[in-house]
Tab-separated table of C-alpha atoms in Angstrom:
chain	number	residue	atom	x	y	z
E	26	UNK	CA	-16.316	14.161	3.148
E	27	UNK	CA	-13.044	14.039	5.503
E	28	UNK	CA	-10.713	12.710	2.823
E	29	UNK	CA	-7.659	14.395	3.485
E	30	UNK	CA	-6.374	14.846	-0.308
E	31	UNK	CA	-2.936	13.656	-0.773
E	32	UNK	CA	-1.026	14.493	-4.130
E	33	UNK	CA	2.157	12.781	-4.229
E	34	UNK	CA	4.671	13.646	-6.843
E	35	UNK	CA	7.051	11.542	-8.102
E	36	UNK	CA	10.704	12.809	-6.488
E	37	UNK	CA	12.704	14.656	-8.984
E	38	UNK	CA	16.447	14.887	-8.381
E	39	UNK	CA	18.023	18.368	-8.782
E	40	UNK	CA	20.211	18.353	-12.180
E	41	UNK	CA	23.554	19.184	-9.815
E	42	UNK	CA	22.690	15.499	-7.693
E	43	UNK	CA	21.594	14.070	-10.867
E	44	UNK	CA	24.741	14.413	-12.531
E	45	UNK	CA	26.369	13.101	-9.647
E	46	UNK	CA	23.974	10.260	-9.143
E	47	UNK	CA	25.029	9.103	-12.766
E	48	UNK	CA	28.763	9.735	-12.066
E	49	UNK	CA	28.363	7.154	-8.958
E	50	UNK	CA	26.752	4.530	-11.019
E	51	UNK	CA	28.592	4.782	-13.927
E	52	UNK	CA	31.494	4.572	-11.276
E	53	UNK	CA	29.665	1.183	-9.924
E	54	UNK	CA	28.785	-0.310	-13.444
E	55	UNK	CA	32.434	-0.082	-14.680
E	56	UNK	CA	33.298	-1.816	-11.659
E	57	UNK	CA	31.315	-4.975	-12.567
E	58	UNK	CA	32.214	-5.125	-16.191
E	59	UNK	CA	35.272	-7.315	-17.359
E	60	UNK	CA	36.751	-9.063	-14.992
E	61	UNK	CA	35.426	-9.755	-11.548
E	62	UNK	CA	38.111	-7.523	-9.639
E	63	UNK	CA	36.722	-4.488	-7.555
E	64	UNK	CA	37.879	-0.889	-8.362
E	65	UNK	CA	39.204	1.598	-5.681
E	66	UNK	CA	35.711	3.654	-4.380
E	67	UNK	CA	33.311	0.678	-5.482
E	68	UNK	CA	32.857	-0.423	-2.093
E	69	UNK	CA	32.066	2.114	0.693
E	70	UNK	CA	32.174	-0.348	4.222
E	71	UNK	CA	32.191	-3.889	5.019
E	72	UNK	CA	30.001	-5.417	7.897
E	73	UNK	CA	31.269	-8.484	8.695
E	74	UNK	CA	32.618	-8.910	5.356
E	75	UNK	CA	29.485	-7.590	3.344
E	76	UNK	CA	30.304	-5.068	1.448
E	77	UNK	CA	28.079	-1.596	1.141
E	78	UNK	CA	28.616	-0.180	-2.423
E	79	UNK	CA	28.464	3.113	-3.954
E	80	UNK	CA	25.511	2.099	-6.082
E	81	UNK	CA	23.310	1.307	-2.717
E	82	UNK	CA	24.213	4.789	-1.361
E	83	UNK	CA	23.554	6.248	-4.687
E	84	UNK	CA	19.882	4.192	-4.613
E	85	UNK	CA	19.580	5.764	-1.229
E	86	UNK	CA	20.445	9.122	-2.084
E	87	UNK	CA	18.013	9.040	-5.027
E	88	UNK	CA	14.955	7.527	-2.963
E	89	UNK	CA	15.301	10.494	-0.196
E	90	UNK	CA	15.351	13.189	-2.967
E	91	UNK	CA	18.500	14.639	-1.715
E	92	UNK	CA	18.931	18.688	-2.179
E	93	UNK	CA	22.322	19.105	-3.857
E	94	UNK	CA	23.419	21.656	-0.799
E	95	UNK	CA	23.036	18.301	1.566
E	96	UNK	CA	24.277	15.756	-0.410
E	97	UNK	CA	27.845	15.528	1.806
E	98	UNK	CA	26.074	15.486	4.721
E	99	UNK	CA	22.905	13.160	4.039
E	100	UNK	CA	25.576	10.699	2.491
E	101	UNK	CA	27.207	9.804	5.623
E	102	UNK	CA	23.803	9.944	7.945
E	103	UNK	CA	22.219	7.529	4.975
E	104	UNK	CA	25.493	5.592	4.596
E	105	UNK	CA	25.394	4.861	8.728
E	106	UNK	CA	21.961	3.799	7.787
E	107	UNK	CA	22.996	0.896	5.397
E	108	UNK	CA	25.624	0.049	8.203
E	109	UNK	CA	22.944	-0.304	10.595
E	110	UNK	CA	20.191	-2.165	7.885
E	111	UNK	CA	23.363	-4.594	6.989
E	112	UNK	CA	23.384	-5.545	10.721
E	113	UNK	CA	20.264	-6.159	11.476
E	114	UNK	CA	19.780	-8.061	8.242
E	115	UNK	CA	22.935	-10.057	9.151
E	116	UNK	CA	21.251	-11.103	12.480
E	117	UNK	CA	17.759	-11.859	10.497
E	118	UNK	CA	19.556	-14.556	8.742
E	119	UNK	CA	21.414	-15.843	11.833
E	120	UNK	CA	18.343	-16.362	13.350
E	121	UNK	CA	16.340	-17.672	10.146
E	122	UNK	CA	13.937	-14.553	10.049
E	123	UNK	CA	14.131	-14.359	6.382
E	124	UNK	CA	13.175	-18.158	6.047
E	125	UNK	CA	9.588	-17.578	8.083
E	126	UNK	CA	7.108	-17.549	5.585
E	127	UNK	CA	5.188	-14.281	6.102
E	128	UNK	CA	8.641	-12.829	5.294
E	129	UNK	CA	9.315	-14.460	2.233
E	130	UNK	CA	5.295	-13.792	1.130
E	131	UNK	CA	6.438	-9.757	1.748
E	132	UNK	CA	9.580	-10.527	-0.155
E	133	UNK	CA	7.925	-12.035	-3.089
E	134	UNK	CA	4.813	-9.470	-2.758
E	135	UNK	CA	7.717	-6.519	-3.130
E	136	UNK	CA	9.464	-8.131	-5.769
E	137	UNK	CA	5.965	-8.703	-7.758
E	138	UNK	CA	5.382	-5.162	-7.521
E	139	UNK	CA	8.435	-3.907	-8.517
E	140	UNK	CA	8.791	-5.831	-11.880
E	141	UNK	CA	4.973	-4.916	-12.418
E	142	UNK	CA	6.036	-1.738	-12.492
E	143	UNK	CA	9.270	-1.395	-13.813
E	144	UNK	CA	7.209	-3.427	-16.978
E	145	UNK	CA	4.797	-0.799	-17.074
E	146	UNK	CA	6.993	2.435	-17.163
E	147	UNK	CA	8.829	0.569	-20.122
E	148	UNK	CA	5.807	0.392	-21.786
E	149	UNK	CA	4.433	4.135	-20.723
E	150	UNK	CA	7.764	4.953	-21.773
E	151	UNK	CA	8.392	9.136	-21.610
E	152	UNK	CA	5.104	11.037	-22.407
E	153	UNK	CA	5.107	14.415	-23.421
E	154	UNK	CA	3.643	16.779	-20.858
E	155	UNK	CA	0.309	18.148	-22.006
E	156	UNK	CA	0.604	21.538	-24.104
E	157	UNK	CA	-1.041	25.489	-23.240
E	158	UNK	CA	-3.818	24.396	-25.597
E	159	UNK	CA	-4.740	21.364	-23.795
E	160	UNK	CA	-4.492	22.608	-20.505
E	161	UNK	CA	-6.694	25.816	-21.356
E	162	UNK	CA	-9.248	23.917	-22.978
E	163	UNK	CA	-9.783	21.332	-19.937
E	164	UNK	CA	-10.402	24.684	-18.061
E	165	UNK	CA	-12.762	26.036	-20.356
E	166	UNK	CA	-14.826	22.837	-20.508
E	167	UNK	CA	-14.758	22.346	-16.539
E	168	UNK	CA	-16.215	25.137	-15.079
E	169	UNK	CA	-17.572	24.134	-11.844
E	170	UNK	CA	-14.047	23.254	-10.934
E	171	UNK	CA	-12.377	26.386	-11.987
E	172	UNK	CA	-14.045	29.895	-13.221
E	173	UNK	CA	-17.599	28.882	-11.048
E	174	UNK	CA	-15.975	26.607	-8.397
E	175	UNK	CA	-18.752	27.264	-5.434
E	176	UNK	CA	-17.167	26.482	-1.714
E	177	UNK	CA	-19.563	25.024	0.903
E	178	UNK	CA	-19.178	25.754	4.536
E	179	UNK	CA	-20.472	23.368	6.688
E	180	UNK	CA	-21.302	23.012	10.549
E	181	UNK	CA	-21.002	19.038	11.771
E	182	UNK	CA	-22.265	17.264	15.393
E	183	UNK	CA	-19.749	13.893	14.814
E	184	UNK	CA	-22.047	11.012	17.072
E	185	UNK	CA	-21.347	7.033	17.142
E	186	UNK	CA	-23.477	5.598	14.616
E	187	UNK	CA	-24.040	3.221	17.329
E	188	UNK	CA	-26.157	6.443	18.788
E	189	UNK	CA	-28.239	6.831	15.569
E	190	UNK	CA	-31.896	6.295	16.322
E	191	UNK	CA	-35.218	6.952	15.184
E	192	UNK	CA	-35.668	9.116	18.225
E	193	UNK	CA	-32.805	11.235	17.045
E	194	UNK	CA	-33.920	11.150	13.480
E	195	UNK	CA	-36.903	12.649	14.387
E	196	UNK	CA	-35.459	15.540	16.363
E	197	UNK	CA	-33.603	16.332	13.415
E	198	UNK	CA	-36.823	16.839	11.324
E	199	UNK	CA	-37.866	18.714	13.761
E	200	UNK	CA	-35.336	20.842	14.427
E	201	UNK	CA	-34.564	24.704	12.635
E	202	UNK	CA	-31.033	24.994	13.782
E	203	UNK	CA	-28.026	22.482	14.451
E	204	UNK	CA	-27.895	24.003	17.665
E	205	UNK	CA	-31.834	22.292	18.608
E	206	UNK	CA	-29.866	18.900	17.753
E	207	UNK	CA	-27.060	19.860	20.117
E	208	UNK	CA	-29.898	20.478	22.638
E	209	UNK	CA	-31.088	17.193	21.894
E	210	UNK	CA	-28.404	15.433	22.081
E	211	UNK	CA	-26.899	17.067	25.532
E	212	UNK	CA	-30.559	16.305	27.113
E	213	UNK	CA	-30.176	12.586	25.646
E	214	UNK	CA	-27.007	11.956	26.539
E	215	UNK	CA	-25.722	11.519	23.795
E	216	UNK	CA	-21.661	11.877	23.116
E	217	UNK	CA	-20.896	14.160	20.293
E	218	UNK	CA	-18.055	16.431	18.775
E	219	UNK	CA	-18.296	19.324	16.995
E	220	UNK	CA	-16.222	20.387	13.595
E	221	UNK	CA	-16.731	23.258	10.760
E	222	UNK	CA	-15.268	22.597	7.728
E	223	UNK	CA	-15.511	23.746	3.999
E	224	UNK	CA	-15.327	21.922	0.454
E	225	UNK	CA	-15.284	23.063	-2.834
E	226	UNK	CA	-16.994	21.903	-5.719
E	227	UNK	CA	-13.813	20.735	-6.779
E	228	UNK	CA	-13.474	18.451	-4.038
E	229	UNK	CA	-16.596	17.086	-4.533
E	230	UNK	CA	-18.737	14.254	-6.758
E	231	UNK	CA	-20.590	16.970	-9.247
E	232	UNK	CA	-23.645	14.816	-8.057
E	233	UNK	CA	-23.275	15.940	-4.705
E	234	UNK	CA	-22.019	19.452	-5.754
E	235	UNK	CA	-25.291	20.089	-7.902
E	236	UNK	CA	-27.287	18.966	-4.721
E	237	UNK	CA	-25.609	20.929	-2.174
E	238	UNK	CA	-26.519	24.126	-4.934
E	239	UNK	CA	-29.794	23.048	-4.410
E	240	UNK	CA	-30.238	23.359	-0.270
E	241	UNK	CA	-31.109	26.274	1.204
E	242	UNK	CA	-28.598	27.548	3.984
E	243	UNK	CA	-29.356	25.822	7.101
E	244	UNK	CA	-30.529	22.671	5.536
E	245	UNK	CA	-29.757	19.713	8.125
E	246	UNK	CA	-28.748	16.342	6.207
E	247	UNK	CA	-27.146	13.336	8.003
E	248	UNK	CA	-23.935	11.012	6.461
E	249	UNK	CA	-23.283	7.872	7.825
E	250	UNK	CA	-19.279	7.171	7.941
E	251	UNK	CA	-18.761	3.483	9.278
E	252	UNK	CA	-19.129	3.709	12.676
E	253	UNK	CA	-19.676	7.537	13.212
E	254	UNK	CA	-22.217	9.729	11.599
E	255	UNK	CA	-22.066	13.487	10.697
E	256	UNK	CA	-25.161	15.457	11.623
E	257	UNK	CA	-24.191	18.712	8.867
E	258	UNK	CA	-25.941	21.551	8.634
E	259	UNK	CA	-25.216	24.069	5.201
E	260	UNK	CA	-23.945	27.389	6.629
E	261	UNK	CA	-23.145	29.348	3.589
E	262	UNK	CA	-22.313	29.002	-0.023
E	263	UNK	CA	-19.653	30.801	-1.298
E	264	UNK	CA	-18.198	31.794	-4.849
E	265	UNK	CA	-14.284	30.771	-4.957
E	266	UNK	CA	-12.988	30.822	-8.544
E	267	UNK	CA	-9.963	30.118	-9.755
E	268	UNK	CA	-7.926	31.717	-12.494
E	269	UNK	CA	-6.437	29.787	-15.210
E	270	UNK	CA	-3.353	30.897	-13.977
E	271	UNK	CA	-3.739	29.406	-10.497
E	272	UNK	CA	-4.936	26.158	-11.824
E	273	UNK	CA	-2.292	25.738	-15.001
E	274	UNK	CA	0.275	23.413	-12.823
E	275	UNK	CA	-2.544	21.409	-11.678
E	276	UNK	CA	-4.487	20.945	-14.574
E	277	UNK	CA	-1.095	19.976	-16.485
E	278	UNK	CA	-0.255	17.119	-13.977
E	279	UNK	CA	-3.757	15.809	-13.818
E	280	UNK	CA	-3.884	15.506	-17.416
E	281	UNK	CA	-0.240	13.501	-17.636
E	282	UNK	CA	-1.466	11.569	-14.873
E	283	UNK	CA	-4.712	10.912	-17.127
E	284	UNK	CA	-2.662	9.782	-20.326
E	285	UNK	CA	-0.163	7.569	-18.067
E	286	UNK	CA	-2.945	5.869	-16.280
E	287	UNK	CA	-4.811	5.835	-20.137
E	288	UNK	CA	-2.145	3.499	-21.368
E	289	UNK	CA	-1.231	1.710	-18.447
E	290	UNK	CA	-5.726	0.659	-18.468
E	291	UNK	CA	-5.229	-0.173	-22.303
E	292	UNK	CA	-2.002	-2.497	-21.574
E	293	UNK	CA	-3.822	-4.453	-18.716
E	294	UNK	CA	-6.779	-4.691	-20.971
E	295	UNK	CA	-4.643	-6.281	-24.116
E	296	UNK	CA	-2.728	-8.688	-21.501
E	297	UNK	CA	-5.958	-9.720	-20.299
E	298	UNK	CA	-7.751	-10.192	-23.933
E	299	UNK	CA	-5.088	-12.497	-24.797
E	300	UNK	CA	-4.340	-14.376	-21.056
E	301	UNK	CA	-6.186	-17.813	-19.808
E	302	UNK	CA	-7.668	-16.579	-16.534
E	303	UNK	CA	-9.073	-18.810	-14.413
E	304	UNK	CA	-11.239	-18.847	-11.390
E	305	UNK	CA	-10.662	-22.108	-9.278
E	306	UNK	CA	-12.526	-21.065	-5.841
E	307	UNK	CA	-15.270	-19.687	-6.407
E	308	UNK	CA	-16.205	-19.034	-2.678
E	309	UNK	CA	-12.778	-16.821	-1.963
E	310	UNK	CA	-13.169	-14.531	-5.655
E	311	UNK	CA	-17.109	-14.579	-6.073
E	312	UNK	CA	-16.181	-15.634	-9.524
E	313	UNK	CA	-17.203	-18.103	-11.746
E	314	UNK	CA	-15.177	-21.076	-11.678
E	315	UNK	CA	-14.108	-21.054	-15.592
E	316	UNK	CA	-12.349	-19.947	-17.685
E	317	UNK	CA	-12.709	-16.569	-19.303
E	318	UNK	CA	-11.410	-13.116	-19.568
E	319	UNK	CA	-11.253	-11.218	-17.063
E	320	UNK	CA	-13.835	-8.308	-17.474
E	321	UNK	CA	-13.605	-4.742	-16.148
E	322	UNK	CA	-15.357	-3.831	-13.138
E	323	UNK	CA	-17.293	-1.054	-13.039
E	324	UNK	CA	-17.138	2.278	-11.269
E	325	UNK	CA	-18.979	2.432	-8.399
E	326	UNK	CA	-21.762	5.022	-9.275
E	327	UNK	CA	-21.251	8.079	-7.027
E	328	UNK	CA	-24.147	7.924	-4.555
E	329	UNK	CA	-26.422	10.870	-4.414
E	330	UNK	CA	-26.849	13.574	-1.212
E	331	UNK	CA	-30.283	13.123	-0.020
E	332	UNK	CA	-33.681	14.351	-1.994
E	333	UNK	CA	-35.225	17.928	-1.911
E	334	UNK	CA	-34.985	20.722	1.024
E	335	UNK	CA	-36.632	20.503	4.101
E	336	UNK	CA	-36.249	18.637	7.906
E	337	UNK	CA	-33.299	16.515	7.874
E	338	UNK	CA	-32.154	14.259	4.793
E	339	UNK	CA	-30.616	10.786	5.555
E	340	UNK	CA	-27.875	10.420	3.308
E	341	UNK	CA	-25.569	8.004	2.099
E	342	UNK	CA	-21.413	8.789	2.696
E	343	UNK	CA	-20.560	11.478	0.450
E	344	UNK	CA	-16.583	10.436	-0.480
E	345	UNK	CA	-14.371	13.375	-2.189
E	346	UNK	CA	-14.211	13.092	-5.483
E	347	UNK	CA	-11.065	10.432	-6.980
E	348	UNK	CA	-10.969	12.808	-9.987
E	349	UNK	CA	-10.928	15.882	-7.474
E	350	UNK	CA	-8.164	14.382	-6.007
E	351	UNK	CA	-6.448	13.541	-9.086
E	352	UNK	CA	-7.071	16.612	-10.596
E	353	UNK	CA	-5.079	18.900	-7.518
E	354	UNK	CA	-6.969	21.616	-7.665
E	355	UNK	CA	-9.284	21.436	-4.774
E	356	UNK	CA	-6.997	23.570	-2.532
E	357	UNK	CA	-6.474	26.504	-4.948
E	358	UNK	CA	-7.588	29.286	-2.957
């Protein structure tokens, strides 16, 4: 329930630094055409006789998502930067670093990654961004996240799980308030923090939503989080809609998220229909030794919030929705 939702967006260069961006490596990919001598401008400094080139500053430049207004400026602090890389990476090799083999496993590991997915956007290839009529009819269909989107707000007493006990279990069933637990606890001993905090049913598993609907305010419940556990008590339920307006921009990235990540499941699953995969320790993959295609692995069902209202429900961990998070919506206020 303490996911802290993270959209990241792929950095978009403003069209003034994009132009410039291509006039730099157009600049550096005449350079290495014909014959092998370097153009005025190619090469920007030399450490120690290696030479920093336009297109690295330009790869820089790209990668830090540069505003146009800074571009002067940012390309001497990143240039400095290269400078400073070039030495250190001079030194690595003086001194063998790049030779040790947990090195040249992160080296290999990058460079795996990076043809992965170089492979895959070829194959995505440029999508067209959902239309007006998809985006509006993923809102109409999705109500609890938009039009009825419901917020929670919820009281917590954070303990060690360590500190979870049947003694403590049973003061909870006992108790009317989260404030008779905090009595509990201070008479017991017992370490604790306490937090508010609020979730839509955006955020949220619709399992869990639909039970959370069904408490009554003040309903105590327990979720066990590794190696702490949140005593939560239901303080209100709240109506917090969101307009189609509002939830347009989100909606539309979700769903071109959703049609990327569409094609780039299909492509996996056609490499692996056609690939010998084999499992040759069975004790490291819990696999089969043989060979066979690989199947998909199944979501892990969403597990529920404890059973009907009354004295405190044990429940399992209640994670924020991935679709919630995917989606972007859950902080539309």
């Amino acid at each position: 329930m303490h996911n802290a939702r993270l959209i990241v967006r792929k950095p978009v260069l403003p069209p003034r630094l994009l132009c410039a961006a291509l006039v730099l490596l157009t600049v550096a990919g005449l350079s290495a055409c014909g014959d092998k001598e370097k153009k005025p401008g190619q090469a920007l400094a030399s450490v120690n006789g290696e030479e920093i080139t336009v297109l690295q500053l330009n790869e820089e430049m790209q990668r830090a998502n540069v505003q146009a207004s800074q571009q002067d400026v940012a390309s001497k602090q990143l240039l400095e930067s290269l400078i400073d890389r070039q030495l250190l990476q001079n030194e690595a090799v003086k001194e063998k670093v790049d030779r040790d083999p947990k090195v040249v496993q992160a080296v290999e590991r990058a460079k795996a990654l990076i043809v992965a997915q170089a492979y895959m956007q070829k194959r995505i290839g440029n999508l067209a961004r959902p239309t007006k009529e998809e985006v509006e009819d993923y809102f109409n269909k999705n109500p609890q996240f938009f039009s009825q989107r419901r917020q929670f707000d919820m009281k917590e007493l954070i303990i060690a799980s360590a500190d979870m006990n049947d003694q403590l279990k049973a003061a909870m069933d006992s108790a009317k308030s989260l404030e008779d637990v905090a009595t509990w606890l201070d008479a017991n001993k017992v370490k604790y923090a306490r937090t508010q905090l609020s979730r839509t049913s955006a955020d949220l598993a619709p399992e869990l939503s639909s039970k959370l609907l069904a408490m009554p305010k003040g309903q105590l419940f327990i979720i066990r989080e590794g190696d702490r556990t949140l005593l939560i008590s239901l303080a209100d339920i709240r109506e917090n809609p969101a307009s189609l307006a509002q939830a347009a921009p989100q909606i539309e990235q979700f769903l071109f998220n959703k049609k990327n990540k569409d094609i780039a499941d299909a492509e996996l699953k056609r490499l692996r229909a056609v690939a010998k995969i084999e499992y040759l320790n069975k004790e490291a993959t819990g696999k089969p030794v043989a060979s066979t295609p690989a199947a998909s692995t199944p979501a892990a069902s969403t597990p529920a919030l404890g059973a009907t209202p009354g004295p405190a429900v044990p429940a399992p961990a209640a994670p924020v929705s991935k679709e919630a998070n995917d989606r972007g919506v859950a902080g539309l206020k």
